[in-house]
CSV table of C-alpha atoms in Angstrom, one decimal:
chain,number,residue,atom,x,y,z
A,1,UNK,CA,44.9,20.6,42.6
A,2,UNK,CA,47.3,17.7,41.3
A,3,UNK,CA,43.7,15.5,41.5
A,4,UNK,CA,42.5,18.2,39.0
A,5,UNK,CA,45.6,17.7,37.1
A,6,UNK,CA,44.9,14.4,36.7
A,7,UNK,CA,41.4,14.5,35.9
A,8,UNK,CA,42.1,16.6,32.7
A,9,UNK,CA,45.2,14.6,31.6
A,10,UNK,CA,42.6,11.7,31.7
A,11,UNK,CA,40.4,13.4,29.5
A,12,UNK,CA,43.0,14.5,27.1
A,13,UNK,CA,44.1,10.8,26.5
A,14,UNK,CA,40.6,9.8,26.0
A,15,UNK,CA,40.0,12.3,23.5
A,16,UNK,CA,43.2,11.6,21.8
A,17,UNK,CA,42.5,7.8,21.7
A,18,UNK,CA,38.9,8.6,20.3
A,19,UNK,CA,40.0,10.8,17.6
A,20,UNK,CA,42.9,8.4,16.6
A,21,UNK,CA,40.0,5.6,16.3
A,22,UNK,CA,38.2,7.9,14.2
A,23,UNK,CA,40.6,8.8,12.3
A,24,UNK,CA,42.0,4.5,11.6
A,25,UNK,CA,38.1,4.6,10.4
A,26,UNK,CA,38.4,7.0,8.1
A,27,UNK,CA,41.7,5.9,7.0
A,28,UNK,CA,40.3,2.8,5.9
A,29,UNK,CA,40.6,1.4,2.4
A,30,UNK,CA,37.0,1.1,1.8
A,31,UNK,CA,34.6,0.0,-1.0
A,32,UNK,CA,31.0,1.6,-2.1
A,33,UNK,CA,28.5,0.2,-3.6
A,34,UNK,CA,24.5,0.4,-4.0
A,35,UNK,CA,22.0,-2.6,-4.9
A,36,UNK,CA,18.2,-2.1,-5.5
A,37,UNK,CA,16.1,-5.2,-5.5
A,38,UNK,CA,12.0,-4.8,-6.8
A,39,UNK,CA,9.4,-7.1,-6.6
A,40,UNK,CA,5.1,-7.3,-7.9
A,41,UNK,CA,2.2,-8.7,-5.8
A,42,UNK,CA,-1.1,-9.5,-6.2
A,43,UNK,CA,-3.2,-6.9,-4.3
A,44,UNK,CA,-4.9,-8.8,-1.2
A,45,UNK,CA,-7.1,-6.1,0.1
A,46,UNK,CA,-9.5,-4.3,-2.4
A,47,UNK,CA,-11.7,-1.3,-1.6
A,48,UNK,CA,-14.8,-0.5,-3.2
A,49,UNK,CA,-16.6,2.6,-2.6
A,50,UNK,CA,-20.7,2.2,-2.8
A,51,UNK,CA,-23.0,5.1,-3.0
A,52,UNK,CA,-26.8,4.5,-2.7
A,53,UNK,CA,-28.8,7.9,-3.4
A,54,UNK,CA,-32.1,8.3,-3.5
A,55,UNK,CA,-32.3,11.2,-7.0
A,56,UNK,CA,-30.2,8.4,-8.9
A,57,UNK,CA,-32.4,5.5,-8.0
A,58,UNK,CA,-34.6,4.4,-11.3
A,59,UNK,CA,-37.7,3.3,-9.3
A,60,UNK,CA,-37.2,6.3,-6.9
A,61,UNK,CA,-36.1,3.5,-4.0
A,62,UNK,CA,-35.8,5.0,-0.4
A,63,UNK,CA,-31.8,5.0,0.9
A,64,UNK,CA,-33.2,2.6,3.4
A,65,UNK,CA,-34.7,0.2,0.2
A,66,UNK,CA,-31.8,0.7,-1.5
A,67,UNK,CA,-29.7,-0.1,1.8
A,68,UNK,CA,-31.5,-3.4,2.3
A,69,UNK,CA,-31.0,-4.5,-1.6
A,70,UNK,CA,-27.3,-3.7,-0.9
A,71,UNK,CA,-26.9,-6.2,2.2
A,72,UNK,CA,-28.9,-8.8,0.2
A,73,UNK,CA,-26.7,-8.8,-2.7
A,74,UNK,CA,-23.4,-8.7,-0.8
A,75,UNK,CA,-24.8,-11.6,2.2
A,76,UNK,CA,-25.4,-13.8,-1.3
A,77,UNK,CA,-21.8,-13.9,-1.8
A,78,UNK,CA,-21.1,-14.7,1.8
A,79,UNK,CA,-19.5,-11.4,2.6
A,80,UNK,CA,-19.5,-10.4,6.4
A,81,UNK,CA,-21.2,-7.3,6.3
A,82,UNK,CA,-20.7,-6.8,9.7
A,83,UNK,CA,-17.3,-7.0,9.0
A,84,UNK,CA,-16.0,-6.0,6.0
A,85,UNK,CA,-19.2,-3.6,4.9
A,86,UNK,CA,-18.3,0.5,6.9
A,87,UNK,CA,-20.6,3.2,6.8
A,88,UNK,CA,-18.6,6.1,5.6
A,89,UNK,CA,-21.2,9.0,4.8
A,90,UNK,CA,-24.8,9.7,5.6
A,91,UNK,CA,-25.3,13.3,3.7
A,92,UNK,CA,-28.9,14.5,3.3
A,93,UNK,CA,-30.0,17.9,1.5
A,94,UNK,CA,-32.9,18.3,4.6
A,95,UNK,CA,-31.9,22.5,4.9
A,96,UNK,CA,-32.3,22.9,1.1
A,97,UNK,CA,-35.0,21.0,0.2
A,98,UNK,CA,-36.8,21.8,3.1
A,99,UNK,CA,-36.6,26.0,2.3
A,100,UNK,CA,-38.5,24.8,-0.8
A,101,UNK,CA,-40.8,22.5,1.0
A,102,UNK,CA,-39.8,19.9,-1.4
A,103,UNK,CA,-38.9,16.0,-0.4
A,104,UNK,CA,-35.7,15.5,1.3
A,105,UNK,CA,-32.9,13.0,-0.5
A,106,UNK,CA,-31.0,11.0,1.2
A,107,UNK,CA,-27.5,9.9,0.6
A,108,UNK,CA,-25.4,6.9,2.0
A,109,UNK,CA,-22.0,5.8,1.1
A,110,UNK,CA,-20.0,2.3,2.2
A,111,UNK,CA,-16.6,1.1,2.2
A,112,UNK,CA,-16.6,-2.5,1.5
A,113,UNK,CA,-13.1,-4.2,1.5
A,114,UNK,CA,-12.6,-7.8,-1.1
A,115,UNK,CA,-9.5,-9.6,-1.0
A,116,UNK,CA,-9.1,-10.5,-4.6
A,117,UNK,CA,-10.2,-9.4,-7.8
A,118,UNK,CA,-12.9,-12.4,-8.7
A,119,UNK,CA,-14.6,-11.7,-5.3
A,120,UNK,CA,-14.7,-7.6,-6.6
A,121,UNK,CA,-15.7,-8.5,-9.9
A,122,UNK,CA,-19.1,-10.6,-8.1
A,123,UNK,CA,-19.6,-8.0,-6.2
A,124,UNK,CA,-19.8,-5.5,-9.3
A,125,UNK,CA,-22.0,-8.0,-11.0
A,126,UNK,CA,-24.4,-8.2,-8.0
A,127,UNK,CA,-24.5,-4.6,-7.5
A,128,UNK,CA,-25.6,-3.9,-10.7
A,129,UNK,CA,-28.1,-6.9,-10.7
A,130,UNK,CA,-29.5,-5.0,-7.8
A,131,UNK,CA,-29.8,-1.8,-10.1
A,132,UNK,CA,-27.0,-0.2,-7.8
A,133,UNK,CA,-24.4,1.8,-10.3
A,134,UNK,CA,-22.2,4.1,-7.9
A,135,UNK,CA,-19.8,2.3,-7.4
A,136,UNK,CA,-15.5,3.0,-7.6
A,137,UNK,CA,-12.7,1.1,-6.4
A,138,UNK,CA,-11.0,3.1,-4.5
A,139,UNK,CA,-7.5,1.5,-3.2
A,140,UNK,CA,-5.8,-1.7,-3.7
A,141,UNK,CA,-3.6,-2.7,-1.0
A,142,UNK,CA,-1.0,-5.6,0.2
A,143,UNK,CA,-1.5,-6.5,3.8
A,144,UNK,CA,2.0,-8.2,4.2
A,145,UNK,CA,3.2,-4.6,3.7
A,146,UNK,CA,6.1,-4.5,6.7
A,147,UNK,CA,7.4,-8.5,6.3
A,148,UNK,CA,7.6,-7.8,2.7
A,149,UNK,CA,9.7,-4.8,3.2
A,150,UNK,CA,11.9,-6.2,5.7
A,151,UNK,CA,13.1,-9.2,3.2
A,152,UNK,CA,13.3,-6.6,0.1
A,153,UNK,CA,16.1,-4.8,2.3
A,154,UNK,CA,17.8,-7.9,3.2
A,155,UNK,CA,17.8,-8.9,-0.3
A,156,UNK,CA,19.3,-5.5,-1.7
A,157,UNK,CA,22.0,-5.4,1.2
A,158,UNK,CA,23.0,-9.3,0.0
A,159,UNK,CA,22.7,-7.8,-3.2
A,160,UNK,CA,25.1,-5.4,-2.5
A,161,UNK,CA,27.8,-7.8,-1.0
A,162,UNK,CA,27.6,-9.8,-4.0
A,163,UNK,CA,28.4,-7.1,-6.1
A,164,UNK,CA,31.6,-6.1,-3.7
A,165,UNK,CA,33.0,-9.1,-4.3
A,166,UNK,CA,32.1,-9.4,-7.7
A,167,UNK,CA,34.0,-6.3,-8.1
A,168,UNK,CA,37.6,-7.4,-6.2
A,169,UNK,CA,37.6,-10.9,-7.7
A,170,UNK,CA,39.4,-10.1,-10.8
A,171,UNK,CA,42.1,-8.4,-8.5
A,172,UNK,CA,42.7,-10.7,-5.9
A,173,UNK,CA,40.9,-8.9,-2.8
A,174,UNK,CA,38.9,-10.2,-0.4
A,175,UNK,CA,36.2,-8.0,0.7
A,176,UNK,CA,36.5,-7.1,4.7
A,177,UNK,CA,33.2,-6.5,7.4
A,178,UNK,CA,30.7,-4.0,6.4
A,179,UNK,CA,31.3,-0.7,7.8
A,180,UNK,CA,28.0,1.1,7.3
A,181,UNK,CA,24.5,0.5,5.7
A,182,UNK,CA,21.7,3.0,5.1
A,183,UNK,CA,18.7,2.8,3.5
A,184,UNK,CA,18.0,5.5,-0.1
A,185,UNK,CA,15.0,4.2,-1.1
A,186,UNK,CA,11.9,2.1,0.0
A,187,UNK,CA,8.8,3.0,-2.8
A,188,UNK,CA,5.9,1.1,-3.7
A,189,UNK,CA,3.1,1.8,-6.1
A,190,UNK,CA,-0.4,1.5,-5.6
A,191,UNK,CA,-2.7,1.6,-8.7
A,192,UNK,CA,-5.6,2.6,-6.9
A,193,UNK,CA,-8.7,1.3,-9.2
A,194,UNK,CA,-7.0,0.4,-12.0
A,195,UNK,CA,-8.2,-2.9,-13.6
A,196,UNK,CA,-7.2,-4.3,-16.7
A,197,UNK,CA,-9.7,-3.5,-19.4
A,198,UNK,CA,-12.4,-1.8,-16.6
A,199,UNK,CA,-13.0,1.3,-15.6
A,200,UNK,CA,-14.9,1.4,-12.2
A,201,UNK,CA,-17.0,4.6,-12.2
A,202,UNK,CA,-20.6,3.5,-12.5
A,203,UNK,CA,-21.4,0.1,-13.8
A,204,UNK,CA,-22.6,2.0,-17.0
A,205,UNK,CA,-18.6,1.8,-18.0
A,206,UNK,CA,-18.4,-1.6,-17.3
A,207,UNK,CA,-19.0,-4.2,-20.2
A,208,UNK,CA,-21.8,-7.2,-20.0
A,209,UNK,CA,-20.4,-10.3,-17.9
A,210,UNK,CA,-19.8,-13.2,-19.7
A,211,UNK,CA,-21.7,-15.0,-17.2
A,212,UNK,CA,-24.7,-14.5,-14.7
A,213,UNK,CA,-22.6,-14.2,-11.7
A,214,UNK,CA,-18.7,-13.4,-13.1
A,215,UNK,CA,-17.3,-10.4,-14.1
A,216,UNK,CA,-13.7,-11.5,-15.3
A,217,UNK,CA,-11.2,-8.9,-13.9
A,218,UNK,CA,-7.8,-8.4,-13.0
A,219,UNK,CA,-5.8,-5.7,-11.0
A,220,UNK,CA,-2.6,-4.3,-11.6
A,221,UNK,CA,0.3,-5.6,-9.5
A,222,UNK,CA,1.6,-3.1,-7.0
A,223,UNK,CA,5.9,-2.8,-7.2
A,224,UNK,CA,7.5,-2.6,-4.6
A,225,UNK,CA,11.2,-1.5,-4.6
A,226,UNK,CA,14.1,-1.1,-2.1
A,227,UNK,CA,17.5,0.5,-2.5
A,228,UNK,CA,20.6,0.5,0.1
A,229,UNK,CA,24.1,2.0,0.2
A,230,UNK,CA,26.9,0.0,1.8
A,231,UNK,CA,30.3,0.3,2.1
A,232,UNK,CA,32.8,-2.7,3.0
A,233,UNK,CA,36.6,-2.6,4.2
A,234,UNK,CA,39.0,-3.9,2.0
């Protein structure tokens, strides 16, 4: 019994000392404040969307022709088709065409990924040399996606202390530990397809090349932004 006693006194005082922690916490003079820091990069990993089809085809080229004219061009610019080139869709209309005893079409269409905009540009100009016009760029991307993020937060949580102390210099206080940190906000923006002066739907939207083998385009940065709250003891 006076064990039991004890046990529950001991208890008491713990709770008492962890509430009166608590509470010096929240007694604090403290001071909030919120940074946000942003930055643009230059896209490193470019998707491109090809379709070959055999009812758009000109010279009425098999998807296999078609296929073969598609490795060609893209092996000419040293592109690893085995592997940057995906296969993403194989559709054919066989149950249709073949209730009306009519030819069945055949339908393939690729993923290829780029890493910068003159290599896509190339590629659009050998595509079309090779009378393939489906063609859309699908997603721009930047591959350093998680370091990038990790320095934006460090920046904004610097950010943050500097404007603490910026804001108790002209009264004389020095700014104390930080207390807490959280994340608000961590966006980015990608312009998926868009390129300056180009739209990519067809090469039949896309102007002549200045040159043989160039197509001179340029994509759109993609933003990135981070924004933390902090509070400091004063």
């Amino acid at each position: 019994m006076i064990q039991s006693k004890i046990f529950i006194l001991f208890i008491s005082l713990i709770s008492l000392t962890s509430f009166g922690q608590s509470k010096n916490f929240l007694d604090r003079s403290y001071l909030e404040t919120k940074a946000k820091v942003d930055t643009l990069v230059t896209p490193d990993k470019i998707t491109i969307e090809i379709t070959i089809d055999e009812e758009d085809t000109k010279k009425k080229k098999t998807a296999e022709e078609q296929e073969q004219d598609l490795k060609r061009a893209l092996e000419s610019l040293d592109i690893d088709i085995s592997e940057d080139l995906t296969l993403v869709d194989l559709s054919s209309d066989f149950k249709k065409y073949f209730l009306r005893g009519q030819k069945v079409l055949k339908a393939k269409t690729y993923n290829l990924i780029v890493h910068d905009a003159k290599m896509a540009g190339q590629v659009l100009v050998k595509l079309d040399q090779a009378e393939i016009s489906n063609v859309n760029i699908t997603k721009t991307e930047f591959t350093d996606r998680e370091n990038l993020i990790s320095q934006l937060k460090a920046k904004a949580v610097l950010k943050a202390k500097n404007n603490a102390e910026a804001m108790l210099k002209p009264l004389d206080i020095k700014l104390g530990p930080l207390l807490y940190v959280s994340d608000l906000q961590m966006r980015q923006n990608y312009l998926s397809g868009k390129v300056s002066g180009v739209q990519i739907r067809g090469m039949a939207s896309v102007p002549p090349p200045p040159a043989p083998e160039m197509l001179d385009i340029e994509f759109e940065k993609i933003k990135f932004t981070a924004e933390v709250y902090a509070k400091f003891s004063i």
